[in-house]
mmCIF file of C-alpha atoms in Angstrom:
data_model
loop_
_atom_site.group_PDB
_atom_site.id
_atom_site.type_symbol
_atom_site.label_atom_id
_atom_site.label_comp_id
_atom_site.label_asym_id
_atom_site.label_seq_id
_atom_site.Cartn_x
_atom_site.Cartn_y
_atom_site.Cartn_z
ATOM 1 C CA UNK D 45 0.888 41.185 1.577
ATOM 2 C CA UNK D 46 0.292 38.086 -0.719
ATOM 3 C CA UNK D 47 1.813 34.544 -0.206
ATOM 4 C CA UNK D 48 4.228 35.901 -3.356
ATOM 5 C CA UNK D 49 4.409 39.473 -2.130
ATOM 6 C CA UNK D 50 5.931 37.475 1.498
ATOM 7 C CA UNK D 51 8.135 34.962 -0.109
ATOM 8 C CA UNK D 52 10.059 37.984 -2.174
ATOM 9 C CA UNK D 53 10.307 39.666 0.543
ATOM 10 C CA UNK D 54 11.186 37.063 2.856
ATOM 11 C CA UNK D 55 13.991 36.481 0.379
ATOM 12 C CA UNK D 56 15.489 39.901 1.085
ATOM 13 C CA UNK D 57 15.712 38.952 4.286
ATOM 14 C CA UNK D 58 12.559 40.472 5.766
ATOM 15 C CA UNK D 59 12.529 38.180 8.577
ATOM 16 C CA UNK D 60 8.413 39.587 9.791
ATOM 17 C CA UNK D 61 7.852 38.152 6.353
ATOM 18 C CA UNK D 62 9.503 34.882 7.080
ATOM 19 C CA UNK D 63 7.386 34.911 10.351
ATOM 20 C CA UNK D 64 4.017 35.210 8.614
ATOM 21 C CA UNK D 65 5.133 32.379 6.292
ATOM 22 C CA UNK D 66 6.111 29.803 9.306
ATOM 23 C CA UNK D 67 2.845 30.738 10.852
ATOM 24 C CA UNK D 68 0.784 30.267 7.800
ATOM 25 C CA UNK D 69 2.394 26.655 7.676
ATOM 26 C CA UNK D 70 3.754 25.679 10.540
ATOM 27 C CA UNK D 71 1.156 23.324 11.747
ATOM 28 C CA UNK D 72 0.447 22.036 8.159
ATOM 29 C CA UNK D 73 3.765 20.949 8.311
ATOM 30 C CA UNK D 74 3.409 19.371 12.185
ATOM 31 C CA UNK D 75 0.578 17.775 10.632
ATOM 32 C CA UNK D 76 1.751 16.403 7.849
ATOM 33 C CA UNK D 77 5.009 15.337 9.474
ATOM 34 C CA UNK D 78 2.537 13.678 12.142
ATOM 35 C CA UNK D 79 0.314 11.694 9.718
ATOM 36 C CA UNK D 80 3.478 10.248 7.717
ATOM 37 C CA UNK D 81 5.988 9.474 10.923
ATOM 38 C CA UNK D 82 3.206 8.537 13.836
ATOM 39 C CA UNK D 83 5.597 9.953 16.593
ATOM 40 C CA UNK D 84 4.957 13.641 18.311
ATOM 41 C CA UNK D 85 9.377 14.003 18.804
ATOM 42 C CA UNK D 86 9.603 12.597 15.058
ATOM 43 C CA UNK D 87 7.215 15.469 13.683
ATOM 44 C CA UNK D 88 8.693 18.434 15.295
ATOM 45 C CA UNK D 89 12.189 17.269 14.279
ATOM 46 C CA UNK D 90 10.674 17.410 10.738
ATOM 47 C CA UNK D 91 8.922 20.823 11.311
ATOM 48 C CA UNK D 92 12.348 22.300 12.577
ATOM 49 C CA UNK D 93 14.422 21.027 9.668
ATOM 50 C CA UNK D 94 11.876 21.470 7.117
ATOM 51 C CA UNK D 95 11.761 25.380 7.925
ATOM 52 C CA UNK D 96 15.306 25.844 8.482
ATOM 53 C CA UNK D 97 15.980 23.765 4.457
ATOM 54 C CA UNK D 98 13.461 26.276 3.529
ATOM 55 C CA UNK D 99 15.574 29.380 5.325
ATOM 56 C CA UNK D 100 18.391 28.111 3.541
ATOM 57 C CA UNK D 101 17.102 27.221 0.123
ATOM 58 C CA UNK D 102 15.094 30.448 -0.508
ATOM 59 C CA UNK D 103 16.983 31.631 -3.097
ATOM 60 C CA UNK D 104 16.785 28.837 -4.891
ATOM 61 C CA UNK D 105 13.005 28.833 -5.127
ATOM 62 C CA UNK D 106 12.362 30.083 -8.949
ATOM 63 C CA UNK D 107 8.329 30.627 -8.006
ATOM 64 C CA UNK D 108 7.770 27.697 -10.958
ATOM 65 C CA UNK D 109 5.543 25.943 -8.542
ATOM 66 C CA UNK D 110 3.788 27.760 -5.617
ATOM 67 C CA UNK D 111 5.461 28.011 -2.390
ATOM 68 C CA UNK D 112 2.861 25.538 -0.981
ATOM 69 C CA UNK D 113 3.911 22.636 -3.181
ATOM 70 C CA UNK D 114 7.555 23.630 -2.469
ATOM 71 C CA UNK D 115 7.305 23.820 1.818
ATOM 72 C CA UNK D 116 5.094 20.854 1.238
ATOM 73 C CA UNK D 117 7.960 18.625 -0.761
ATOM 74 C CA UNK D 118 10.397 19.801 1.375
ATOM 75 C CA UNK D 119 8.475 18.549 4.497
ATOM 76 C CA UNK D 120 7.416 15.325 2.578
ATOM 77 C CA UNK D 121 10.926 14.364 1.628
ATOM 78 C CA UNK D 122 12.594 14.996 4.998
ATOM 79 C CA UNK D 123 9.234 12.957 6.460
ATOM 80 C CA UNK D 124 10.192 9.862 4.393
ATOM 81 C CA UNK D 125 13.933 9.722 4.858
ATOM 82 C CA UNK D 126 13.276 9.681 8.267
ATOM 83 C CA UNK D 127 11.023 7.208 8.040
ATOM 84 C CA UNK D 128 13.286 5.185 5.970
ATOM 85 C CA UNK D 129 15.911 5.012 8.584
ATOM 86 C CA UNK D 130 12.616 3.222 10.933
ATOM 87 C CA UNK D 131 13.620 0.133 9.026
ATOM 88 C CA UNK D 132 9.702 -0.525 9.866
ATOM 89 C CA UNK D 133 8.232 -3.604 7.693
ATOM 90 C CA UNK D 134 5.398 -2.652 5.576
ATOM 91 C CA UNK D 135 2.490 -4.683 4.464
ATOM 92 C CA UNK D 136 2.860 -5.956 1.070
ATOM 93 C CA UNK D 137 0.923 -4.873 -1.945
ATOM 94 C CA UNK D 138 0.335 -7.264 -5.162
ATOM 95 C CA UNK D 139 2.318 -6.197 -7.735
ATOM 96 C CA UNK D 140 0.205 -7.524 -10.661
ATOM 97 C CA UNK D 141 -0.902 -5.406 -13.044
ATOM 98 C CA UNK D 142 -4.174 -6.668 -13.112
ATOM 99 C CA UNK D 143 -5.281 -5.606 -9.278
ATOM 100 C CA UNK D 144 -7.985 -4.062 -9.802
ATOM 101 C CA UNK D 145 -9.656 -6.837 -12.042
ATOM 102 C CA UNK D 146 -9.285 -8.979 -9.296
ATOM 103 C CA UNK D 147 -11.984 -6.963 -7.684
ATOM 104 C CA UNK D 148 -14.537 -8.083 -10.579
ATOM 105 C CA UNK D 149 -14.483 -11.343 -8.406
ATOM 106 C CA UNK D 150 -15.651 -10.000 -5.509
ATOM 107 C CA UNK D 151 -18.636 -9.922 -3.414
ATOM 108 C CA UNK D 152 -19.315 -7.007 -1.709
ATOM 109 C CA UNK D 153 -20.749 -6.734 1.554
ATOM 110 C CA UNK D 154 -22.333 -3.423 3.050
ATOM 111 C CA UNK D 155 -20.866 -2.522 6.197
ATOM 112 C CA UNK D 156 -20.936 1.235 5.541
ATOM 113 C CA UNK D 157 -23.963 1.702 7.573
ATOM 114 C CA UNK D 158 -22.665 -0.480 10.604
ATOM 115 C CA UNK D 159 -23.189 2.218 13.435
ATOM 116 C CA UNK D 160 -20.310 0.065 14.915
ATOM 117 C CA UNK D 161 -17.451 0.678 12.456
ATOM 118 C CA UNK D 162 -16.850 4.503 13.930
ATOM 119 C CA UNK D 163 -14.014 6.447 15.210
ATOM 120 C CA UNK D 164 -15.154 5.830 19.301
ATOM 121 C CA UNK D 165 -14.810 2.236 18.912
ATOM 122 C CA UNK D 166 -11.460 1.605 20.519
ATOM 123 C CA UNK D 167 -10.987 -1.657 18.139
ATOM 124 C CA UNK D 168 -11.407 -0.085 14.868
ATOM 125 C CA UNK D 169 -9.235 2.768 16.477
ATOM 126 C CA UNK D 170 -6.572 0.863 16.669
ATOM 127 C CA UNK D 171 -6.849 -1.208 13.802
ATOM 128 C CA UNK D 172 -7.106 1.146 11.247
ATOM 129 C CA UNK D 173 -4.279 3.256 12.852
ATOM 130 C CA UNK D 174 -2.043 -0.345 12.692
ATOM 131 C CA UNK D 175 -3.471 -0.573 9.182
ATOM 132 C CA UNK D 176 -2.018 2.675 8.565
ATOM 133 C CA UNK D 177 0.810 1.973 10.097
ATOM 134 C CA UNK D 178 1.667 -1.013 7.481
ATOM 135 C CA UNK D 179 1.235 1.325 4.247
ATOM 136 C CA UNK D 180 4.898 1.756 2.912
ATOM 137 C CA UNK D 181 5.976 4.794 2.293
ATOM 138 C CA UNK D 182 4.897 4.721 -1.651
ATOM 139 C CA UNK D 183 0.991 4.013 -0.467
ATOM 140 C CA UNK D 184 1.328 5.905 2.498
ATOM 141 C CA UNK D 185 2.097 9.320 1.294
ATOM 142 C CA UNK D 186 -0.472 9.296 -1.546
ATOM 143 C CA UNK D 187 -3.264 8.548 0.752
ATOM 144 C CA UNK D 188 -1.876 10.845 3.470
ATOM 145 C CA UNK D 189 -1.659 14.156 0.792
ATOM 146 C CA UNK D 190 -4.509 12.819 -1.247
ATOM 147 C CA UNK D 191 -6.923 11.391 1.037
ATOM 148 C CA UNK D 192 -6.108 13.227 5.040
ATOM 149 C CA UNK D 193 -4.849 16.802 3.709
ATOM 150 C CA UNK D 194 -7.191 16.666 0.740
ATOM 151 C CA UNK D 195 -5.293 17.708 -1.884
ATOM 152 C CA UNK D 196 -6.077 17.057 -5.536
ATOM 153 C CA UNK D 197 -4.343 14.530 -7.474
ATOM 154 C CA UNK D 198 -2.726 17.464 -9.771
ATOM 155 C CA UNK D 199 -1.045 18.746 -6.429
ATOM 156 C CA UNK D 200 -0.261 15.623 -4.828
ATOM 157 C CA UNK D 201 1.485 14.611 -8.139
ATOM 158 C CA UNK D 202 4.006 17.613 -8.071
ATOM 159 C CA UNK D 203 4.626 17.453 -4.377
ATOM 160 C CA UNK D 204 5.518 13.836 -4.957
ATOM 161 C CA UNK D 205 7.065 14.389 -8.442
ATOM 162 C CA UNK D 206 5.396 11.675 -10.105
ATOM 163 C CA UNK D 207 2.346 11.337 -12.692
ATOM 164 C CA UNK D 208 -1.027 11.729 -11.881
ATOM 165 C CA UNK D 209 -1.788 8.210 -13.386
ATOM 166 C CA UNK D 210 0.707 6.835 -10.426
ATOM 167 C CA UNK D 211 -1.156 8.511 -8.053
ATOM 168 C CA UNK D 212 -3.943 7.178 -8.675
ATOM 169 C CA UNK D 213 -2.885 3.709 -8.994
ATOM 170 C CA UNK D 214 -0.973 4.080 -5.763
ATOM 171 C CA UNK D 215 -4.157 5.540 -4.028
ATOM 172 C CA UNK D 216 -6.591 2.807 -5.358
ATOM 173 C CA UNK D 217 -4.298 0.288 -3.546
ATOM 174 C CA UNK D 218 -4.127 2.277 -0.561
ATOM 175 C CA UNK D 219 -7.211 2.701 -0.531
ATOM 176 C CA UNK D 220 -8.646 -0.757 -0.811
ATOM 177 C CA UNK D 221 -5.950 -2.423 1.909
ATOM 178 C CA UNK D 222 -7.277 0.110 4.426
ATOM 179 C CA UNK D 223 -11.139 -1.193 3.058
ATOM 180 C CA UNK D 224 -9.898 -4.673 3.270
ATOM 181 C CA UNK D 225 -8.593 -4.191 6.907
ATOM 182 C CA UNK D 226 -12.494 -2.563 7.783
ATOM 183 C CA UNK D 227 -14.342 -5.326 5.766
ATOM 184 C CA UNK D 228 -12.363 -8.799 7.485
ATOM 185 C CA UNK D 229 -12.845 -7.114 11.064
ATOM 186 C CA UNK D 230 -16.582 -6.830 9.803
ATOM 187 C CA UNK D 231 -16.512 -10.131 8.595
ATOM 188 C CA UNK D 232 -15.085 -11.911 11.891
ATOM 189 C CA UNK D 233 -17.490 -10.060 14.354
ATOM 190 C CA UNK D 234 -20.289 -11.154 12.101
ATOM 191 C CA UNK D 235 -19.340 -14.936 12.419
ATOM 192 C CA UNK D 236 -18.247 -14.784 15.891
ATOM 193 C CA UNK B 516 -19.540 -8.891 -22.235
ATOM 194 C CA UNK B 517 -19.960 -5.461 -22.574
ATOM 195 C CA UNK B 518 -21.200 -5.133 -19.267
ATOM 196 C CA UNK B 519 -18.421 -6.899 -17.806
ATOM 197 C CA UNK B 520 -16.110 -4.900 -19.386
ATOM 198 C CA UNK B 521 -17.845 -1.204 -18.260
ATOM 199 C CA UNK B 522 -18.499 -2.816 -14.902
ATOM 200 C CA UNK B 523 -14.650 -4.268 -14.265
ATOM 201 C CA UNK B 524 -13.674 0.004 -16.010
ATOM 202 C CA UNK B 525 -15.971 1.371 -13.714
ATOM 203 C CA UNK B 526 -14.343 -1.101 -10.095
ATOM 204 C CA UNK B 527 -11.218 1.139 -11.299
ATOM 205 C CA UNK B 528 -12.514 4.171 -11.734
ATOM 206 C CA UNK B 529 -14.364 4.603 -8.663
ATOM 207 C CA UNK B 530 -11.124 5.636 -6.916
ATOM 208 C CA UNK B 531 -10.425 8.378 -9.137
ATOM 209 C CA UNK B 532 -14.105 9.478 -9.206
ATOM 210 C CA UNK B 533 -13.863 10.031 -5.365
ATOM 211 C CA UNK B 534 -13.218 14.225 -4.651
ATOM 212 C CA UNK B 535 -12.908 14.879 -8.518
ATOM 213 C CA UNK B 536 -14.845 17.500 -10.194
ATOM 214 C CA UNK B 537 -18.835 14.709 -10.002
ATOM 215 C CA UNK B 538 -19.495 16.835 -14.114
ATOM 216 C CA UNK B 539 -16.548 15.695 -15.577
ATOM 217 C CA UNK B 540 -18.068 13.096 -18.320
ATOM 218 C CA UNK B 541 -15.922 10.335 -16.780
ATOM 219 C CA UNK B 542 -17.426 10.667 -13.587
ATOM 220 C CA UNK B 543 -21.244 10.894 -15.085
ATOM 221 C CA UNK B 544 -20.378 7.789 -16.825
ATOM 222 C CA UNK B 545 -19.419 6.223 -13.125
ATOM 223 C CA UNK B 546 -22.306 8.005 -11.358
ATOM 224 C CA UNK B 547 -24.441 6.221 -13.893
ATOM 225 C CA UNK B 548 -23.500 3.074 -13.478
ATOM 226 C CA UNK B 549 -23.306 2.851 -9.851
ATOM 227 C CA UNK B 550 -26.814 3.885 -9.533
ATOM 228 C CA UNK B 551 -28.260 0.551 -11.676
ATOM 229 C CA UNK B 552 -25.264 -1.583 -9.965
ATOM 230 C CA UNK B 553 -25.333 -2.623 -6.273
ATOM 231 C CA UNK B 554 -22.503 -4.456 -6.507
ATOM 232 C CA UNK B 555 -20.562 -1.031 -7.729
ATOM 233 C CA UNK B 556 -21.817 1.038 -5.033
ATOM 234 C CA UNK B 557 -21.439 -0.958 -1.853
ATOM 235 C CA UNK B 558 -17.615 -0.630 -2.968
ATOM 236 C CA UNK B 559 -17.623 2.997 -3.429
ATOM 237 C CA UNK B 560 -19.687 3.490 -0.011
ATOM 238 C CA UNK B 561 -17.181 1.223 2.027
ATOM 239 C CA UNK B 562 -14.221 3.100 0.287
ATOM 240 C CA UNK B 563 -15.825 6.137 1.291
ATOM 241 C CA UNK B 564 -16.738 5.208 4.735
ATOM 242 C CA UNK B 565 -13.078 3.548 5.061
ATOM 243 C CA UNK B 566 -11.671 7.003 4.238
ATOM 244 C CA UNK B 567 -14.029 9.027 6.448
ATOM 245 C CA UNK B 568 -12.514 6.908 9.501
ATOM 246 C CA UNK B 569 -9.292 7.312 8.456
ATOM 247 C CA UNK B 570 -9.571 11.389 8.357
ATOM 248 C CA UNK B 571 -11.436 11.264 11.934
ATOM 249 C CA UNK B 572 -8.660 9.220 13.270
ATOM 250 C CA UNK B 573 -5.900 11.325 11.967
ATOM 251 C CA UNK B 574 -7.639 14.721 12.139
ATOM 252 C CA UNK B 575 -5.514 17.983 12.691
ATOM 253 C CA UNK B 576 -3.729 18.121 15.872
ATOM 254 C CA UNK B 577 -3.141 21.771 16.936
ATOM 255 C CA UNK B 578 0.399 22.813 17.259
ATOM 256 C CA UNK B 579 1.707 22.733 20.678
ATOM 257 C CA UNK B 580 2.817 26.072 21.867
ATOM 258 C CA UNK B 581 6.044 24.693 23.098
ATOM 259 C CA UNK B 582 7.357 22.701 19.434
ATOM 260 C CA UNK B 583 6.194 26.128 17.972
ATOM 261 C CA UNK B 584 8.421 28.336 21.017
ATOM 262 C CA UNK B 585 10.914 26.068 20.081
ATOM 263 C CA UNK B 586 10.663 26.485 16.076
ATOM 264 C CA UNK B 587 10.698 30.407 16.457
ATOM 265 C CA UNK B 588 14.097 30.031 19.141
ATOM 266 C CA UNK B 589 15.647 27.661 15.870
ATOM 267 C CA UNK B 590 14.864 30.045 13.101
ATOM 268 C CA UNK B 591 15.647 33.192 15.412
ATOM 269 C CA UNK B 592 11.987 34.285 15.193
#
């Protein structure tokens, strides 16, 4: 059966269709729940209710978007209200316009070949998972769909429901905090 | 000045040029000019290498056959 073949008949109340659908996305969903909350407990509590919203919202589901962006924004949502109720503090992000042309300014240094900067170094572990860690949840989830699941900025903008111009301006800025975070710990171990 | 212009469009555009379709005419115009600008493309490579970390640090996690006994027991699976 196809993904639309499953989610009709799912809605009859096949429940070996429902099955095949959790499988197919259950640990997308554990994933996803995992990169945005950073907590194991958090990310099954997120898998759980996302399925069980999608259990009882199924008729609702009109097929408009594909059931993938629809599990996905259901997962998302329930993700960030739970990580809303953290009361974490978030790094802050320039609001100026004119971010990016502060970047004309710059000077560059190449660090991307520093054998170093990789994932077994304990240090830039743990930095770049604090780094992470300070993204708000605006940043965050752009760079988590966009950047760790891969999607494509057409999908990340429906799951999200905004334009695709917003997610790229959201991902540029996630994008270069996380580079800034890489590029001062580069800096300091060169001067030290 | 026109330089500076193209090179400031181009600091912006990198982001979006990153995992889009490379033919797209936008992106040839960015793939151009990174190749005659060093500045350009020691930003796109540390982007790149910034996100590379990030995806190795966060890669998928298998799901743990418990959470996924327990999912099944919640949705009467």
């Amino acid at each position: 059966m196809t993904e639309s073949e499953l989610v009709v008949a799912a809605k009859k109340g096949d429940r070996h269709a429902l099955g095949q659908l959790v499988s197919k996305y259950n640990e997308r969903i554990y994933n996803l729940a995992l990169r945005i909350l950073r907590n194991k407990e958090d990310a099954e509590d997120i898998l759980q209710e996302a399925f069980l919203t999608v259990i009882e919202k199924l008729d609702t589901f009109d097929g408009r978007s594909s059931f993938f962006t629809w599990i996905y924004r259901i997962a998302t949502n329930a993700s960030l209200m739970k990580l809303r109720k953290k009361k974490l503090v978030f790094a802050e992000f320039p609001e100026n316009p004119d971010f990016e042309k502060s970047l004309e300014n710059m000077a560059f240094v190449d660090w991307s070949q520093d054998p170093s900067l990789n994932i077994h170094n304990e240090e830039v572990k743990k930095m770049l998972g604090q780094a992470i860690n300070q993204l708000s949840e605006t940043y965050r989830t752009v760079f988590i769909l966009r950047d760790l699941e891969q999607l494509s900025i057409k999908e990340t903008s429906k799951i999200l429901e905004i334009s695709e111009e917003n997610v790229k301006i959201r991902l540029r800025r996630a994008r270069f905090f996380l580079r800034d975070v890489l590029s001062k710990y580069f800096s300091e171990r060169i001067v030290s | 000045m026109k330089k500076n212009i193209k090179h400031e469009k181009i600091l912006q555009q990198i982001c979006d040029f990153m995992g889009e379709d490379l033919d797209a005419p936008a992106c040839k115009e960015v793939a151009e000019h990174i190749e005659k600008c060093p500045s350009c493309k020691i930003y796109l490579d540390t982007v790149k290498k910034t996100v590379i970390l990030c995806r190795k640090l966060e890669e998928n996690k298998k799901l743990p056959k418990d959470v996924n006994q327990r999912l099944c027991k919640i949705l009467n699976l």
